[in-house]
PDB file of C-alpha atoms and ligand atoms in Angstrom:
ATOM      1  CA  MET A 735     -27.036-114.487   2.018  1.00 88.00           C
ATOM      2  CA  SER A 736     -28.178-113.210   5.615  1.00 91.00           C
ATOM      3  CA  GLU A 737     -25.736-113.663   8.737  1.00 91.00           C
ATOM      4  CA  LEU A 738     -27.850-116.590  10.562  1.00 93.00           C
ATOM      5  CA  LYS A 739     -26.029-116.800  14.101  1.00 89.00           C
ATOM      6  CA  ASP A 740     -24.875-120.256  15.231  1.00 92.00           C
ATOM      7  CA  PHE A 741     -27.637-121.708  12.811  1.00 95.00           C
ATOM      8  CA  GLY A 742     -26.571-125.222  13.774  1.00 94.00           C
ATOM      9  CA  ARG A 743     -27.096-124.921  17.157  1.00 96.00           C
ATOM     10  CA  MET A 744     -30.915-123.541  16.489  1.00 97.00           C
ATOM     11  CA  PHE A 745     -32.602-126.631  17.782  1.00 98.00           C
ATOM     12  CA  ARG A 746     -30.051-127.532  20.518  1.00 98.00           C
ATOM     13  CA  LEU A 747     -30.463-127.672  24.339  1.00 98.00           C
ATOM     14  CA  ASP A 748     -27.170-128.469  25.243  1.00 98.00           C
ATOM     15  CA  GLY A 749     -26.355-127.613  29.268  1.00 98.00           C
ATOM     16  CA  LYS A 750     -30.175-126.817  29.591  1.00 98.00           C
ATOM     17  CA  VAL A 751     -31.780-128.442  32.622  1.00 98.00           C
ATOM     18  CA  ALA A 752     -35.553-129.100  32.064  1.00 99.00           C
ATOM     19  CA  LEU A 753     -38.315-129.992  34.286  1.00 99.00           C
ATOM     20  CA  VAL A 754     -41.242-131.983  32.844  1.00 99.00           C
ATOM     21  CA  THR A 755     -44.406-132.624  35.055  1.00 98.00           C
ATOM     22  CA  GLY A 756     -46.623-135.621  34.127  1.00 98.00           C
ATOM     23  CA  GLY A 757     -43.327-137.076  32.702  1.00 98.00           C
ATOM     24  CA  SER A 758     -43.570-140.693  33.793  1.00 98.00           C
ATOM     25  CA  ARG A 759     -45.616-141.696  30.586  1.00 97.00           C
ATOM     26  CA  GLY A 760     -47.490-140.237  27.989  1.00 97.00           C
ATOM     27  CA  LEU A 761     -47.144-136.613  26.148  1.00 98.00           C
ATOM     28  CA  GLY A 762     -44.294-135.776  29.197  1.00 98.00           C
ATOM     29  CA  LEU A 763     -42.441-138.949  28.449  1.00 98.00           C
ATOM     30  CA  HIS A 764     -42.354-137.947  24.769  1.00 98.00           C
ATOM     31  CA  ALA A 765     -41.039-134.544  25.762  1.00 98.00           C
ATOM     32  CA  ALA A 766     -38.819-135.578  28.183  1.00 98.00           C
ATOM     33  CA  THR A 767     -37.176-138.090  25.706  1.00 98.00           C
ATOM     34  CA  ALA A 768     -37.136-135.144  23.278  1.00 98.00           C
ATOM     35  CA  PHE A 769     -35.237-132.805  25.328  1.00 98.00           C
ATOM     36  CA  LEU A 770     -32.296-135.517  25.928  1.00 98.00           C
ATOM     37  CA  LEU A 771     -31.889-136.141  22.278  1.00 98.00           C
ATOM     38  CA  ALA A 772     -31.803-132.625  21.499  1.00 98.00           C
ATOM     39  CA  GLY A 773     -29.099-132.879  23.971  1.00 98.00           C
ATOM     40  CA  ALA A 774     -30.190-131.230  27.078  1.00 98.00           C
ATOM     41  CA  GLU A 775     -27.773-131.615  30.387  1.00 98.00           C
ATOM     42  CA  LYS A 776     -30.706-132.886  32.699  1.00 98.00           C
ATOM     43  CA  VAL A 777     -34.099-133.745  32.448  1.00 98.00           C
ATOM     44  CA  ILE A 778     -36.277-133.860  35.864  1.00 98.00           C
ATOM     45  CA  ILE A 779     -39.265-135.608  35.650  1.00 98.00           C
ATOM     46  CA  SER A 780     -42.237-135.538  37.994  1.00 98.00           C
ATOM     47  CA  ALA A 781     -45.447-137.569  38.587  1.00 98.00           C
ATOM     48  CA  ARG A 782     -47.164-138.543  41.849  1.00 98.00           C
ATOM     49  CA  LYS A 783     -46.211-142.425  41.657  1.00 97.00           C
ATOM     50  CA  ASN A 784     -42.582-143.818  41.805  1.00 98.00           C
ATOM     51  CA  GLU A 785     -43.339-147.421  41.635  1.00 97.00           C
ATOM     52  CA  GLY A 786     -45.023-149.392  38.710  1.00 96.00           C
ATOM     53  CA  PRO A 787     -45.270-149.565  35.423  1.00 95.00           C
ATOM     54  CA  GLN A 788     -46.261-146.691  34.767  1.00 94.00           C
ATOM     55  CA  GLY A 789     -44.852-144.933  37.456  1.00 97.00           C
ATOM     56  CA  ILE A 790     -41.150-142.365  37.452  1.00 98.00           C
ATOM     57  CA  ASP A 791     -38.750-145.259  38.126  1.00 98.00           C
ATOM     58  CA  GLN A 792     -39.297-146.901  34.837  1.00 98.00           C
ATOM     59  CA  ALA A 793     -39.445-143.561  33.067  1.00 98.00           C
ATOM     60  CA  VAL A 794     -36.262-142.819  34.260  1.00 98.00           C
ATOM     61  CA  GLU A 795     -34.346-146.272  33.466  1.00 98.00           C
ATOM     62  CA  LYS A 796     -35.798-145.827  30.100  1.00 98.00           C
ATOM     63  CA  LEU A 797     -34.549-142.055  29.562  1.00 98.00           C
ATOM     64  CA  ASN A 798     -31.009-142.969  31.268  1.00 98.00           C
ATOM     65  CA  LYS A 799     -30.398-145.841  28.584  1.00 98.00           C
ATOM     66  CA  LEU A 800     -30.935-143.282  25.478  1.00 98.00           C
ATOM     67  CA  ASN A 801     -27.508-143.064  23.928  1.00 94.00           C
ATOM     68  CA  VAL A 802     -26.908-139.377  25.495  1.00 97.00           C
ATOM     69  CA  SER A 803     -24.758-137.555  27.543  1.00 97.00           C
ATOM     70  CA  GLY A 804     -27.853-135.884  29.222  1.00 98.00           C
ATOM     71  CA  LYS A 805     -29.141-137.511  32.580  1.00 98.00           C
ATOM     72  CA  ALA A 806     -32.721-138.085  33.705  1.00 98.00           C
ATOM     73  CA  VAL A 807     -33.710-137.991  37.335  1.00 98.00           C
ATOM     74  CA  GLY A 808     -37.209-138.077  39.192  1.00 98.00           C
ATOM     75  CA  ILE A 809     -38.550-136.437  41.632  1.00 98.00           C
ATOM     76  CA  ALA A 810     -42.213-137.207  42.906  1.00 98.00           C
ATOM     77  CA  ALA A 811     -44.899-134.432  43.751  1.00 98.00           C
ATOM     78  CA  ASN A 812     -48.313-133.925  43.347  1.00 98.00           C
ATOM     79  CA  VAL A 813     -48.371-130.760  41.646  1.00 98.00           C
ATOM     80  CA  ALA A 814     -52.210-130.014  42.488  1.00 98.00           C
ATOM     81  CA  ASP A 815     -50.873-128.966  45.776  1.00 98.00           C
ATOM     82  CA  THR A 816     -49.219-126.147  46.645  1.00 98.00           C
ATOM     83  CA  GLU A 817     -46.989-127.358  49.536  1.00 98.00           C
ATOM     84  CA  ASP A 818     -45.807-130.454  47.309  1.00 98.00           C
ATOM     85  CA  ILE A 819     -44.715-128.015  44.467  1.00 98.00           C
ATOM     86  CA  ALA A 820     -42.739-125.836  46.832  1.00 98.00           C
ATOM     87  CA  ARG A 821     -40.767-128.696  47.800  1.00 98.00           C
ATOM     88  CA  LEU A 822     -40.323-129.873  44.563  1.00 98.00           C
ATOM     89  CA  VAL A 823     -39.007-126.472  44.080  1.00 98.00           C
ATOM     90  CA  LYS A 824     -36.701-126.451  46.891  1.00 98.00           C
ATOM     91  CA  LYS A 825     -35.110-129.825  45.835  1.00 98.00           C
ATOM     92  CA  VAL A 826     -34.182-128.701  41.934  1.00 98.00           C
ATOM     93  CA  GLU A 827     -32.827-125.144  43.573  1.00 98.00           C
ATOM     94  CA  GLU A 828     -30.779-127.428  45.931  1.00 98.00           C
ATOM     95  CA  THR A 829     -29.488-129.974  43.338  1.00 98.00           C
ATOM     96  CA  ASP A 830     -29.096-127.539  40.513  1.00 98.00           C
ATOM     97  CA  GLY A 831     -29.717-123.713  41.339  1.00 97.00           C
ATOM     98  CA  LYS A 832     -31.561-122.985  38.388  1.00 97.00           C
ATOM     99  CA  LEU A 833     -34.204-124.093  35.908  1.00 98.00           C
ATOM    100  CA  ASP A 834     -33.914-123.474  31.669  1.00 98.00           C
ATOM    101  CA  ILE A 835     -37.113-125.156  31.283  1.00 99.00           C
ATOM    102  CA  LEU A 836     -40.380-125.866  32.551  1.00 99.00           C
ATOM    103  CA  VAL A 837     -42.848-128.061  31.166  1.00 99.00           C
ATOM    104  CA  CYS A 838     -46.601-128.118  32.968  1.00 99.00           C
ATOM    105  CA  ASN A 839     -47.910-130.785  31.480  1.00 98.00           C
ATOM    106  CA  ALA A 840     -49.836-133.218  34.046  1.00 98.00           C
ATOM    107  CA  GLY A 841     -53.227-132.431  33.498  1.00 98.00           C
ATOM    108  CA  ALA A 842     -56.275-134.621  35.163  1.00 96.00           C
ATOM    109  CA  THR A 843     -59.797-135.028  33.070  1.00 96.00           C
ATOM    110  CA  TRP A 844     -63.287-136.143  33.853  1.00 95.00           C
ATOM    111  CA  GLY A 845     -66.327-136.771  31.754  1.00 94.00           C
ATOM    112  CA  GLY A 846     -70.261-137.197  32.319  1.00 95.00           C
ATOM    113  CA  PRO A 847     -73.402-135.814  31.720  1.00 96.00           C
ATOM    114  CA  PHE A 848     -74.163-132.020  32.853  1.00 97.00           C
ATOM    115  CA  GLU A 849     -76.281-131.958  35.963  1.00 96.00           C
ATOM    116  CA  PRO A 850     -75.076-134.800  37.804  1.00 97.00           C
ATOM    117  CA  THR A 851     -71.174-133.485  37.403  1.00 97.00           C
ATOM    118  CA  PRO A 852     -70.026-134.423  41.152  1.00 98.00           C
ATOM    119  CA  ASP A 853     -68.380-131.167  42.679  1.00 98.00           C
ATOM    120  CA  TRP A 854     -65.244-132.809  43.470  1.00 98.00           C
ATOM    121  CA  SER A 855     -64.387-133.266  39.618  1.00 98.00           C
ATOM    122  CA  SER A 856     -64.859-129.531  38.844  1.00 98.00           C
ATOM    123  CA  LYS A 857     -62.222-129.062  41.797  1.00 98.00           C
ATOM    124  CA  LYS A 858     -59.994-132.075  40.576  1.00 98.00           C
ATOM    125  CA  VAL A 859     -59.561-130.665  37.099  1.00 98.00           C
ATOM    126  CA  LEU A 860     -59.300-126.758  38.406  1.00 98.00           C
ATOM    127  CA  ASP A 861     -56.734-127.598  41.106  1.00 98.00           C
ATOM    128  CA  LEU A 862     -54.374-129.199  38.722  1.00 98.00           C
ATOM    129  CA  ASN A 863     -54.760-127.848  35.235  1.00 98.00           C
ATOM    130  CA  VAL A 864     -55.219-123.987  36.594  1.00 98.00           C
ATOM    131  CA  ARG A 865     -54.173-123.462  40.048  1.00 98.00           C
ATOM    132  CA  GLY A 866     -51.422-125.876  39.676  1.00 98.00           C
ATOM    133  CA  VAL A 867     -50.112-124.882  36.340  1.00 98.00           C
ATOM    134  CA  PHE A 868     -50.100-120.920  37.951  1.00 98.00           C
ATOM    135  CA  ASN A 869     -48.133-122.238  41.261  1.00 98.00           C
ATOM    136  CA  LEU A 870     -45.703-123.816  39.273  1.00 98.00           C
ATOM    137  CA  ALA A 871     -45.243-121.000  37.257  1.00 98.00           C
ATOM    138  CA  ARG A 872     -45.504-118.634  40.584  1.00 98.00           C
ATOM    139  CA  LEU A 873     -42.831-120.917  42.729  1.00 98.00           C
ATOM    140  CA  PHE A 874     -40.224-121.880  39.730  1.00 98.00           C
ATOM    141  CA  ALA A 875     -40.232-118.159  38.685  1.00 98.00           C
ATOM    142  CA  PRO A 876     -36.977-117.347  40.614  1.00 98.00           C
ATOM    143  CA  LEU A 877     -35.043-119.907  39.746  1.00 98.00           C
ATOM    144  CA  LEU A 878     -35.907-119.777  35.816  1.00 98.00           C
ATOM    145  CA  ALA A 879     -35.056-116.198  35.737  1.00 98.00           C
ATOM    146  CA  LYS A 880     -31.646-117.111  37.516  1.00 98.00           C
ATOM    147  CA  ALA A 881     -31.080-119.563  33.908  1.00 98.00           C
ATOM    148  CA  GLY A 882     -32.685-116.995  31.588  1.00 98.00           C
ATOM    149  CA  THR A 883     -31.003-114.220  29.619  1.00 98.00           C
ATOM    150  CA  ARG A 884     -31.922-111.253  27.121  1.00 97.00           C
ATOM    151  CA  GLN A 885     -31.050-113.507  23.849  1.00 96.00           C
ATOM    152  CA  ASP A 886     -31.797-117.066  25.494  1.00 97.00           C
ATOM    153  CA  PRO A 887     -34.778-116.826  27.757  1.00 98.00           C
ATOM    154  CA  SER A 888     -36.045-119.522  30.258  1.00 98.00           C
ATOM    155  CA  ARG A 889     -39.038-121.378  29.057  1.00 99.00           C
ATOM    156  CA  ILE A 890     -42.245-122.205  30.207  1.00 99.00           C
ATOM    157  CA  ILE A 891     -44.271-124.588  27.847  1.00 99.00           C
ATOM    158  CA  ILE A 892     -47.818-125.098  29.046  1.00 98.00           C
ATOM    159  CA  VAL A 893     -49.520-128.411  27.923  1.00 98.00           C
ATOM    160  CA  SER A 894     -53.359-127.411  27.267  1.00 98.00           C
ATOM    161  CA  SER A 895     -55.383-129.177  24.847  1.00 98.00           C
ATOM    162  CA  THR A 896     -57.569-128.201  21.648  1.00 97.00           C
ATOM    163  CA  ALA A 897     -60.440-128.543  23.866  1.00 96.00           C
ATOM    164  CA  GLY A 898     -59.457-125.087  25.274  1.00 97.00           C
ATOM    165  CA  VAL A 899     -60.173-123.441  21.652  1.00 96.00           C
ATOM    166  CA  THR A 900     -63.318-125.630  20.936  1.00 93.00           C
ATOM    167  CA  VAL A 901     -66.314-127.407  22.583  1.00 92.00           C
ATOM    168  CA  PRO A 902     -65.284-130.547  21.890  1.00 88.00           C
ATOM    169  CA  HIS A 903     -67.542-133.100  23.673  1.00 88.00           C
ATOM    170  CA  VAL A 904     -71.018-131.970  25.471  1.00 90.00           C
ATOM    171  CA  GLY A 905     -73.791-134.723  26.185  1.00 92.00           C
ATOM    172  CA  ASP A 906     -73.166-137.884  28.176  1.00 91.00           C
ATOM    173  CA  HIS A 907     -69.672-137.861  28.181  1.00 89.00           C
ATOM    174  CA  GLY A 908     -69.204-133.973  28.200  1.00 94.00           C
ATOM    175  CA  THR A 909     -66.184-132.465  29.278  1.00 95.00           C
ATOM    176  CA  ILE A 910     -67.365-129.130  29.989  1.00 97.00           C
ATOM    177  CA  MET A 911     -64.709-128.131  33.259  1.00 98.00           C
ATOM    178  CA  TYR A 912     -61.492-129.807  31.431  1.00 97.00           C
ATOM    179  CA  SER A 913     -62.386-127.808  28.207  1.00 98.00           C
ATOM    180  CA  VAL A 914     -62.927-124.293  30.680  1.00 98.00           C
ATOM    181  CA  SER A 915     -59.587-125.507  32.308  1.00 98.00           C
ATOM    182  CA  LYS A 916     -57.856-125.777  29.182  1.00 98.00           C
ATOM    183  CA  ALA A 917     -59.070-122.477  27.904  1.00 98.00           C
ATOM    184  CA  ALA A 918     -57.886-121.025  31.050  1.00 98.00           C
ATOM    185  CA  ALA A 919     -54.339-122.509  30.623  1.00 97.00           C
ATOM    186  CA  HIS A 920     -54.496-120.609  27.288  1.00 97.00           C
ATOM    187  CA  HIS A 921     -55.298-117.369  28.959  1.00 98.00           C
ATOM    188  CA  MET A 922     -52.992-118.068  31.678  1.00 98.00           C
ATOM    189  CA  SER A 923     -49.706-118.430  29.340  1.00 98.00           C
ATOM    190  CA  ARG A 924     -50.495-115.013  27.677  1.00 98.00           C
ATOM    191  CA  GLN A 925     -50.546-113.338  31.292  1.00 98.00           C
ATOM    192  CA  LEU A 926     -47.529-114.998  32.164  1.00 98.00           C
ATOM    193  CA  ALA A 927     -45.797-114.053  28.619  1.00 98.00           C
ATOM    194  CA  VAL A 928     -46.365-110.263  29.678  1.00 98.00           C
ATOM    195  CA  GLU A 929     -45.780-110.972  33.584  1.00 98.00           C
ATOM    196  CA  LEU A 930     -42.286-112.575  33.055  1.00 98.00           C
ATOM    197  CA  GLY A 931     -40.916-111.657  29.941  1.00 98.00           C
ATOM    198  CA  PRO A 932     -39.116-108.677  31.602  1.00 98.00           C
ATOM    199  CA  ARG A 933     -37.576-111.245  33.710  1.00 98.00           C
ATOM    200  CA  ASN A 934     -36.206-113.517  30.659  1.00 98.00           C
ATOM    201  CA  ILE A 935     -38.872-116.040  30.936  1.00 98.00           C
ATOM    202  CA  THR A 936     -41.114-116.724  27.800  1.00 99.00           C
ATOM    203  CA  THR A 937     -44.823-118.675  28.264  1.00 98.00           C
ATOM    204  CA  ASN A 938     -45.938-120.774  25.609  1.00 98.00           C
ATOM    205  CA  THR A 939     -48.951-123.198  25.304  1.00 98.00           C
ATOM    206  CA  ILE A 940     -49.224-126.517  23.297  1.00 98.00           C
ATOM    207  CA  ALA A 941     -52.537-127.565  22.587  1.00 98.00           C
ATOM    208  CA  PRO A 942     -52.693-131.497  21.603  1.00 98.00           C
ATOM    209  CA  GLY A 943     -55.672-132.786  19.875  1.00 97.00           C
ATOM    210  CA  PHE A 944     -55.962-136.666  20.371  1.00 96.00           C
ATOM    211  CA  PHE A 945     -52.791-138.672  21.133  1.00 97.00           C
ATOM    212  CA  PRO A 946     -53.180-142.014  22.657  1.00 94.00           C
ATOM    213  CA  SER A 947     -52.537-142.509  26.128  1.00 92.00           C
ATOM    214  CA  LYS A 948     -53.793-143.472  29.510  1.00 90.00           C
ATOM    215  CA  LEU A 949     -55.928-140.076  29.927  1.00 91.00           C
ATOM    216  CA  ALA A 950     -57.148-139.939  26.334  1.00 92.00           C
ATOM    217  CA  ASN A 951     -58.054-143.843  25.359  1.00 92.00           C
ATOM    218  CA  GLY A 952     -60.981-144.104  27.132  1.00 89.00           C
ATOM    219  CA  LEU A 953     -62.335-140.538  25.553  1.00 89.00           C
ATOM    220  CA  ILE A 954     -60.998-142.216  21.938  1.00 91.00           C
ATOM    221  CA  GLU A 955     -62.663-145.739  23.043  1.00 92.00           C
ATOM    222  CA  LEU A 956     -65.921-143.645  23.389  1.00 89.00           C
ATOM    223  CA  LEU A 957     -65.697-141.193  20.101  1.00 87.00           C
ATOM    224  CA  GLY A 958     -65.498-145.048  18.066  1.00 89.00           C
ATOM    225  CA  GLY A 959     -62.117-146.076  18.489  1.00 93.00           C
ATOM    226  CA  GLU A 960     -59.207-144.704  16.557  1.00 95.00           C
ATOM    227  CA  GLU A 961     -59.766-145.960  13.301  1.00 95.00           C
ATOM    228  CA  GLU A 962     -62.746-143.344  13.096  1.00 92.00           C
ATOM    229  CA  LEU A 963     -60.916-140.431  14.765  1.00 93.00           C
ATOM    230  CA  LYS A 964     -58.336-140.898  11.970  1.00 95.00           C
ATOM    231  CA  ASP A 965     -60.621-141.057   9.434  1.00 92.00           C
ATOM    232  CA  TRP A 966     -62.360-137.614  10.622  1.00 89.00           C
ATOM    233  CA  ASN A 967     -58.495-136.104  10.717  1.00 93.00           C
ATOM    234  CA  PRO A 968     -58.007-133.960   7.807  1.00 93.00           C
ATOM    235  CA  ARG A 969     -54.350-135.971   8.519  1.00 95.00           C
ATOM    236  CA  LYS A 970     -55.860-139.312   8.441  1.00 95.00           C
ATOM    237  CA  ARG A 971     -53.825-139.923  11.760  1.00 97.00           C
ATOM    238  CA  LEU A 972     -53.499-139.536  15.517  1.00 98.00           C
ATOM    239  CA  GLY A 973     -51.029-137.375  17.102  1.00 98.00           C
ATOM    240  CA  GLU A 974     -47.796-139.254  17.590  1.00 98.00           C
ATOM    241  CA  PRO A 975     -44.745-138.956  19.844  1.00 98.00           C
ATOM    242  CA  GLU A 976     -42.589-137.227  16.796  1.00 98.00           C
ATOM    243  CA  ASP A 977     -45.565-134.638  16.591  1.00 98.00           C
ATOM    244  CA  ILE A 978     -45.105-133.408  20.359  1.00 98.00           C
ATOM    245  CA  ALA A 979     -41.227-133.827  20.252  1.00 98.00           C
ATOM    246  CA  GLY A 980     -40.978-131.278  17.253  1.00 98.00           C
ATOM    247  CA  VAL A 981     -42.910-128.613  18.666  1.00 98.00           C
ATOM    248  CA  MET A 982     -41.214-128.975  22.564  1.00 98.00           C
ATOM    249  CA  VAL A 983     -38.037-128.753  20.989  1.00 98.00           C
ATOM    250  CA  TYR A 984     -38.720-125.764  18.904  1.00 98.00           C
ATOM    251  CA  LEU A 985     -40.237-123.733  21.939  1.00 98.00           C
ATOM    252  CA  ALA A 986     -37.681-124.722  24.541  1.00 98.00           C
ATOM    253  CA  SER A 987     -34.760-124.359  21.863  1.00 98.00           C
ATOM    254  CA  PRO A 988     -33.035-121.113  20.646  1.00 98.00           C
ATOM    255  CA  ALA A 989     -35.407-121.094  17.452  1.00 98.00           C
ATOM    256  CA  GLY A 990     -38.359-120.758  19.827  1.00 98.00           C
ATOM    257  CA  SER A 991     -36.882-117.889  21.626  1.00 98.00           C
ATOM    258  CA  TYR A 992     -38.840-114.441  20.658  1.00 98.00           C
ATOM    259  CA  VAL A 993     -42.205-116.615  20.664  1.00 98.00           C
ATOM    260  CA  ASN A 994     -44.051-115.721  23.988  1.00 98.00           C
ATOM    261  CA  GLY A 995     -47.647-115.997  24.414  1.00 98.00           C
ATOM    262  CA  GLU A 996     -48.546-117.985  21.837  1.00 98.00           C
ATOM    263  CA  ASP A 997     -50.597-121.434  21.542  1.00 96.00           C
ATOM    264  CA  ILE A 998     -49.616-124.062  19.288  1.00 98.00           C
ATOM    265  CA  CYS A 999     -52.244-126.553  18.330  1.00 98.00           C
ATOM    266  CA  ILE A1000     -50.894-130.097  17.421  1.00 98.00           C
ATOM    267  CA  ASP A1001     -54.040-131.608  16.096  1.00 97.00           C
ATOM    268  CA  GLY A1002     -53.426-132.554  12.307  1.00 97.00           C
ATOM    269  CA  GLY A1003     -56.275-129.648  12.165  1.00 95.00           C
ATOM    270  CA  VAL A1004     -59.391-131.631  13.085  1.00 93.00           C
ATOM    271  CA  ARG A1005     -60.749-128.801  14.988  1.00 92.00           C
ATOM    272  CA  TYR A1006     -61.724-127.117  11.629  1.00 91.00           C
ATOM    273  CA  ALA A1007     -63.387-129.839  10.581  1.00 86.00           C
ATOM    274  CA  GLN A1008     -66.725-128.617  12.312  1.00 69.00           C
ATOM    275  CA  GLY A1009     -68.833-130.152  14.797  1.00 54.00           C
ATOM    276  CA  ARG A1010     -67.949-133.645  13.867  1.00 53.00           C
ATOM    277  CA  GLN A1011     -66.217-134.460  17.470  1.00 53.00           C
ATOM    278  CA  SER A1012     -69.344-132.782  19.162  1.00 50.00           C
ATOM    279  CA  LYS A1013     -71.361-135.742  17.971  1.00 49.00           C
ATOM    280  CA  LEU A1014     -71.722-137.583  21.729  1.00 46.00           C
TER     281      LEU A1014
HETATM  282  N1  NAP B 404     -53.185-137.390  25.229  1.00 62.48           N
HETATM  283  C1  NAP B 404     -54.209-136.715  24.724  1.00 62.48           C
HETATM  284  O1  NAP B 404     -54.628-137.022  23.617  1.00 62.48           O
HETATM  285  C2  NAP B 404     -54.398-135.311  24.892  1.00 62.48           C
HETATM  286  C3  NAP B 404     -54.919-134.445  24.419  1.00 62.48           C
HETATM  287  C4  NAP B 404     -54.947-133.027  24.704  1.00 62.48           C
HETATM  288  C5  NAP B 404     -54.669-132.305  26.105  1.00 62.48           C
HETATM  289  N2  NAP B 404     -53.909-133.556  26.628  1.00 62.48           N
HETATM  290  C6  NAP B 404     -52.791-133.186  27.709  1.00 62.48           C
HETATM  291  O2  NAP B 404     -51.685-133.640  28.169  1.00 62.48           O
HETATM  292  C7  NAP B 404     -51.520-133.577  29.242  1.00 62.48           C
HETATM  293  C8  NAP B 404     -50.425-135.238  29.376  1.00 62.48           C
HETATM  294  O3  NAP B 404     -51.533-135.824  29.521  1.00 62.48           O
HETATM  295  P1  NAP B 404     -51.513-137.564  28.969  1.00 62.48           P
HETATM  296  O4  NAP B 404     -52.631-137.803  27.551  1.00 62.48           O
HETATM  297  O5  NAP B 404     -50.056-137.789  28.620  1.00 62.48           O
HETATM  298  O6  NAP B 404     -51.774-138.316  30.289  1.00 62.48           O
HETATM  299  P2  NAP B 404     -51.048-139.496  30.964  1.00 62.48           P
HETATM  300  O7  NAP B 404     -50.638-140.501  30.036  1.00 62.48           O
HETATM  301  O8  NAP B 404     -52.354-139.957  31.817  1.00 62.48           O
HETATM  302  O9  NAP B 404     -50.072-139.079  31.898  1.00 62.48           O
HETATM  303  C9  NAP B 404     -50.377-138.079  32.830  1.00 62.48           C
HETATM  304  C10 NAP B 404     -49.022-138.157  33.681  1.00 62.48           C
HETATM  305  O10 NAP B 404     -49.408-136.838  34.748  1.00 62.48           O
HETATM  306  C11 NAP B 404     -49.116-136.992  35.737  1.00 62.48           C
HETATM  307  N3  NAP B 404     -50.162-136.704  36.897  1.00 62.48           N
HETATM  308  C12 NAP B 404     -51.288-136.714  36.917  1.00 62.48           C
HETATM  309  N4  NAP B 404     -52.019-136.320  37.867  1.00 62.48           N
HETATM  310  C13 NAP B 404     -50.833-135.555  38.674  1.00 62.48           C
HETATM  311  C14 NAP B 404     -50.520-134.708  39.677  1.00 62.48           C
HETATM  312  N5  NAP B 404     -51.785-134.178  40.575  1.00 62.48           N
HETATM  313  N6  NAP B 404     -49.698-134.493  39.857  1.00 62.48           N
HETATM  314  C15 NAP B 404     -48.627-134.717  39.235  1.00 62.48           C
HETATM  315  N7  NAP B 404     -48.629-135.571  38.356  1.00 62.48           N
HETATM  316  C16 NAP B 404     -49.584-136.203  37.926  1.00 62.48           C
HETATM  317  C17 NAP B 404     -49.041-138.912  35.749  1.00 62.48           C
HETATM  318  O11 NAP B 404     -48.284-139.580  36.653  1.00 62.48           O
HETATM  319  P3  NAP B 404     -49.040-140.321  38.366  1.00 62.48           P
HETATM  320  O12 NAP B 404     -50.533-140.370  37.864  1.00 62.48           O
HETATM  321  O13 NAP B 404     -48.445-140.939  38.715  1.00 62.48           O
HETATM  322  O14 NAP B 404     -49.370-138.920  39.157  1.00 62.48           O
HETATM  323  C18 NAP B 404     -48.547-139.141  34.245  1.00 62.48           C
HETATM  324  O15 NAP B 404     -47.197-138.757  34.398  1.00 62.48           O
HETATM  325  C19 NAP B 404     -52.480-133.652  29.804  1.00 62.48           C
HETATM  326  O16 NAP B 404     -52.623-132.346  30.476  1.00 62.48           O
HETATM  327  C20 NAP B 404     -53.648-133.711  28.896  1.00 62.48           C
HETATM  328  O17 NAP B 404     -54.497-132.845  29.526  1.00 62.48           O
HETATM  329  C21 NAP B 404     -53.417-134.889  26.140  1.00 62.48           C
END
């Protein structure tokens, strides 16, 4: 037998403060839910809109109905805007004085034919998916460094996409700049792993395949709908909330403390089913 220290706490987040951008719905809300269920003391969710059926307020209300001791709070911020990120950092500093887990999840996509691509669409995608992630990491680094230790570092988890490691869609619904932005996110995480590792902050990337969500549903329909995509997938299904929850908790908890600069694809292996998603 080997002496595994504190194995019972290996996947626990007790006492941790986490912030999830884009936490009001979709993958971000799956992550926020998982963190609270794993024992996090506080989960701050951020998005642009407070109100409405997909806004921050309804998500906070749902999260606070979980039967756990941790609490959810919301802070509205546009994380493509550097001043807004600075404001978000200041608020977290005032209320918590530290941050243990930063999930850079908010993302934007755009699809369309190659030559008429409007320049605004490339700016929108790069501003949020690349520059925004960089500035979140940069401006939150002092608060993350305050919380991390050599044995239990703080965590940055970047939500990228399998589009960052494949050429998924070209033609009429091409997503070239989205794909490029996600590839940049992967490489950013490796850079941050080396830059911030010595400050007791690890950085890793999660690259999801298709999970039904507001962002993905349009493209899922264009590709033939859920049933067709399930059939293409070696696991014969699309992603489900638990698939995100499991990898998020692994990377954020003691179990993931020595993992730094890695990409984990969560796609059932469909990226290896060569060329099939490039049919468009
Ligand atoms: N779903 C998939 O199949 C899939 C696959 C691969 C990768 N991903 C990635 O996963 C991440 C989450 O996607 P999702 O599918 O969960 O999308 P979603 O359901 O549309 O949720 C996006 C979230 O981001 C927020 N958001 C958007 N722009 C923002 C901004 N400028 N500042 C702050 N918050 C912003 C949205 O709230 P507001 O609109 O109120 O701001 C919302 O909370 C993205 O990075 C996406 O690229 C998703």
